[in-house]
Amino acid sequence: MAASFKQTAAVSAPRVGKKQTPDAAYWSDLEFPVTVKEYGAVSCVDFCPVEPHSFAVTASDRVQIYNARTNKVEKVLTRFKEPARSGRFRGDGELLVAGGDEGLVRVFHLATKTSLRTFTGHTRWSVHATCFSSDKVRVLSASDDKTTRLWDLATGEAVQTLTGHQDYVRSLAVCKSSADLWITGGYDHTVRMWDSRTQESTMTVDHGHPVEAVIMFPHGNMFLSAGGNCVKVWDALGGGRLLATCTNHHKTVTSLAFNSSCTRLLSASLDRHIKVYDVGTYQCVASLTYPSPILSFGVSPSEDVVAVGCADGMLSIQRRKQEDSSAKLALRQRKRRGAANRRYYGRGGDYRPVVADYSVTHRQKEQLKKFDKHLKTFSSTKALDEALKPCYPAEVTIGVIQELIRRGSITEALAGRDEKGLELLLTFLCRWTCEEKYCRVLLDVTTLVIDMYAGVVGQSEKVDRLLQKLLRSVQRETNHQEQLLNTLGSLETLLSAAQSKNSS
Amino acid sequence: MAASMDEEMAIVQKAGANLVSERPVFSPDSRYVLCCCGYVVKVFSLASGECVRELAGHKDFITGVKINPHNQFQAFTSSLDKTVKVWDYPDGKLLKTFSVGFPVHALYLLKQEEEAGYAVIKGKGSVLNLIWFSWTNRKGHTIRVETREVLKRVSGQEKHLAFGPEGSFIASVTCNKLTVLFTKSEKVKEFERPKNEFRCVACHPTDACIATGMQDGKIFLWRGLFQKKEVVRTIYHWHTLPVGDLTFSPEGTYLMSVGQECVLVLWQYNTEKKDFLPRMGSPLCCISSSPDGSLLAVSQVENVVQIVTRSNKVVQVFQGLTRVHIPQLIRSPNPVPTGLLMDPRSHTLVLNGRPGHLQWYNLHTDRHLYNLDIVWQNFVSSRRPWEAPEVIYTEIERTAFDQKGDWLATLERRADGLMAEEIKLKFWSFNKEKQSFELNTTVDCPHQGKVNALVFQPHFGADLPPTAVSAGDDGKFKIWTLVDDTDIYRENVCWTCDSVGTYRDLAAKDAAFSEDGSLLAVAFGQSLTIWDPYTIDLKTTFCHTFCTEKDCIRQVKFGHGNCCPYVISTTSSHLSVWNILSCSLLWTVSCECAVLVADPLSEYMAVFSATSDLTVFKPSSPDPVYMHNKVVEPSVVAAIFFPKQNQGAEEQTDEAPWQKRSELYFMTYDQVPQDLLTLQKDAPQQTRKDMTQVDQLESNLPPTPFSMYLSQVRQGKQEEDSHALVQHGTPGSVAIQQMLQTPAHVLPPVSTLCQSFLQMLLVSKSSQERQDDEDMESDSDEEEDNNQSETSDSEMEEDAATGSASTVKQSTSQSEKDSSSHDQTSNQSDSGKMHMEELKELSSSDLLWMKRIF
């Protein structure tokens, strides 16, 4: 067989600015957010670790449990007399613990909404961080009284009271691989690691800013702290060595979370952004923007719901776009109507050839785009018409136009158009002629078109309107260029003056 | 100098001969294909694709080759040297030669006539006539040839004449006329098409039917020739461009036609059905069918013969140096805009191939290796001239390899003068797994207008990223560097523009790097500017004040080796050499330079003038080393110094010094197929030797490419081994050579060099001493040294505690030797004399050099 037809390549223009990373595409592939007005600033969002991953939103004096599928409030816990803080699920999703400004730590049974325990050790000091230990039988709480307390769930008594922080303790995270290990972050700029088997903190690192959030990797070897505008990564095995610092935010970072597989770190900040980092390199790979400063957020373990709580009391719930909507699936099934006969047509499909068999390989037929098929048969007008269809991106269309120029059949392809065909062409030219990366090619094409169709001006209203539009856009561009040249000229004068002064 | 002038060197054609001037011919068993190729006929093996024989002996162009219909192992060749030769082509032996008396333009042999054939000869008044000739062997092996004129005023091309079934009629086409001569009745019928032109003719093997291909793409089938009524004419019309060639399948069921559309068309005889084999790559000019009809040989104008099966599969490709410049395709003044290059990795020649391709060509085996598609565009043939303007192809204008061959930079440009120019700079990286180049970066429109130079910076330090420079008519030169483009998703490197330099808004005509890559010379108009490539600082400027205004610098080259501080620049009227160290003009001569090339392995340079005069010189002196006036008739468009294959294996004394390490190849172009030529002495013998080796291989082995390769590798290895046994040199001579080769301005003072030099010699000596102690003991003069060595030996046997002492002693003995060696040069003491003798043994020439210093 002779050489195969070489497909027309799309014109590749150099991209300026940020590159579209696969991660950015993944994190922006969310539906339009559902926003709910809460009663006050949303201080904590926590997803239930078990299906169906409902989430607890702590705002003002209540903790609300949302259904992640319907975005509706399922349960409301309103035992708090002052603002509630840090409503968090236990690992099995049956209990929830919450602190509050009244200094109490409450444990609720979610099925019955009853309050099971109330720990009253932090007298009148607000409790900003609470958590279940990873063995599920103890509760940790960090309070503004500079202490961290470990409570036994069965007896309801404080097992340990840990002192060491010099200022409010505002964040808390437990190690998932060990029930005795957790870290706290305080406003005294330190992050301390604690072990329930000793009274003292086993490790202290200085973050440099009041610590707003801490988080620990499941393996417990590394932990991160957020405070000020930076996120710091610490190596626990290496004795608290600083591994990396991310300063991608420009205001205080308020919350940290991992994605489900712990390969990406997410951080939210008062600068209204959520940034996504790769945990191998700590490079920012994606960014999400919200309308107001973010206090807390959560990502569901299945990564299909992102709930973001803002300082102005708005809760935004975003769901991942469904890849296969039911309508599409139905269409695909209808196309395969022969499925009833699949057994007949697919018979012997799992046959493995034995040594004596002569196997005839089926040569896959080359798939060509429609305009390539037209180019292959040298029908240039049809190829251009096909490429001008709005379903193709501009790069592809311009690739086809260049190929026609190379073949010397561009005039042929442009000539002899009726109103509809000319409209299609002029719409494309209006849109892209003044684009810098394509104008080299398209200016010539536009000139050719105008030369060719000068006689038809006034015959069709639509074409006239498009020609006027084209004229306007070209005029706008020339004005713009003129201004730029003026600026450039004045700048050059200044620069040369400065240079001559320097040299003298 | 005078001596070198006397040596006359022969010009040898290395590659580029035309394979496709005539129809290729299959052997009756379809094992071989015979192609006319200049003065020789090449016999290709169909199974391996190798050229297994060359039938050489004619003294002029061969115009036809035919298999003897009565002996399938014999082939007849006709030539413009007025002879017809008979060959045993499987063995490559010449059997008979007989003279026809006139230049033979075409040869036809028929099955019906024994010891006779037809030939087209150029008779008196340079008219081409068809003659019948017969030969008879007489006693004493003299051959008598009888001739009889058959038809007057025919065309010289093979495809313009055809013989009907069993020779019943002869069809000849000339311009607008088809002439049919009936051989029995000797009647002539003539048919004229006044507005059309006949291009080719073929006769059906069994029917009385003639097919003619026309200028306007139509194919006429003429039937009923023997009837008295009007002949019946059928028209087959698919081709839009002139029909290139026609042939019938041996059974007569198919008619095959080819043309410039690059499509092979198969017409079913007597039906309207046709089949196509599209996109053959380039315009097709000849076609022939194998005797059993299973294979077709299709010749392409770019010097390629493809063998196609009846199921439209290409099974074998024979190709010579791809004829880059096909007059029908590209009308540019230079057929090889990239020039001749050497791929540093494979040591093969790289140059423009078919439109949009680069070709790799092995000079030593004379084989085309592969094509690399650079532009990745479909080859679209032009339409009829009155319908549409000619298609202008994207051409590769500049190509460069980096030092190791890891990177290839290409620059392609398409400028038709109507639409915007298309310029692309592409960087290709070598993929070791796939053993081919892969596209890494494409830069769209790197310069406005023509790009005149593209070079890589030579690097000796490995830590610097690869760098390339491009210079264009827009007055800019741009420095491109490799940068890391790795992110968390993939590892990648890409090329970006690092910096841009300009000089007085003049067009940059050429750029060159110094041998070590530390300086960049860019030619701007009349000025030659020297830049630091790392900082883009203008270091200095040389100006050709003695030239006229319009006389711009065309080429810039740095000297190599000892001549590295010199820059050579050529304008249309002068060749000048500048010294960078003193920033001055060293010398200048007035000559019209067309091509300037430098030998990368030595300091020699060669320049071809516009009238093809070759001058070889050293940049350090204006005296030419070698001159050769009017090397070839057509103009030289490109040249290269190509390193020799067996580098330093044996020094042939009869070679000129400038040819010792590299051979000069050059390419000519003058509207005829370009040839690749070289200057050599007694070269033909050598090539013949090579051929006999291949012959032996061919007879012993099944002809598969792998077995050929394996045997060649084995042979090569044996040769290498034998060389290794013979080769031995003086110890330390490498270091001496290095010292001598280093340019003088880089060398430290001689007084500092001397000690290390002597020490180096002595250390090697002492090690030798230890190896063969007994030899030393026989020398009576060397008692001291002897004692030393004995004591050292005894100490070695002692405990480790005294080990340190022994080393101290040894070092003292070393120093003693040093001092004695110093003495020997000044005082000529006895021991000194002895050393002197030994040193003489080592290398007398080095010693002379040393003596001179002292």
Short mmCIF file of C-alpha atoms in Angstrom, two decimals, chain B residues 729-736 755-772 776 814 817-818 835 838-839 841-843 846:
data_model
loop_
_atom_site.label_atom_id
_atom_site.label_comp_id
_atom_site.label_asym_id
_atom_site.label_seq_id
_atom_site.Cartn_x
_atom_site.Cartn_y
_atom_site.Cartn_z
CA GLY B 729 53.33 3.25 19.46
CA THR B 730 55.82 5.01 21.65
CA PRO B 731 54.63 5.41 25.24
CA GLY B 732 53.50 8.88 26.04
CA SER B 733 53.28 9.86 22.42
CA VAL B 734 49.62 10.67 22.90
CA ALA B 735 50.47 13.24 25.50
CA ILE B 736 53.18 14.66 23.27
CA GLN B 755 59.90 19.24 33.42
CA SER B 756 56.60 17.49 33.15
CA PHE B 757 57.48 16.32 29.70
CA LEU B 758 60.75 14.78 30.78
CA GLN B 759 59.23 13.32 33.89
CA MET B 760 56.57 11.67 31.86
CA LEU B 761 59.17 10.00 29.70
CA LEU B 762 61.18 8.82 32.71
CA VAL B 763 58.26 7.38 34.60
CA SER B 764 57.34 5.25 31.70
CA LYS B 765 60.94 4.19 31.45
CA SER B 766 61.20 3.20 35.10
CA SER B 767 58.08 1.12 34.89
CA GLN B 768 59.62 -0.61 31.96
CA GLU B 769 62.72 -1.16 34.08
CA ARG B 770 60.78 -3.03 36.69
CA GLN B 771 59.16 -5.19 34.15
CA ASP B 772 62.31 -6.49 32.59
CA MET B 776 68.91 -3.90 32.61
CA GLN B 814 63.26 9.19 41.57
CA LYS B 817 66.98 10.27 38.28
CA ASP B 818 65.44 13.62 37.70
CA HIS B 835 69.40 7.97 28.70
CA GLU B 838 66.94 5.32 25.21
CA LEU B 839 65.10 8.49 24.57
CA GLU B 841 64.57 4.86 20.89
CA LEU B 842 61.39 6.33 22.24
CA SER B 843 60.97 9.04 19.73
CA ASP B 846 60.24 14.52 20.04
#
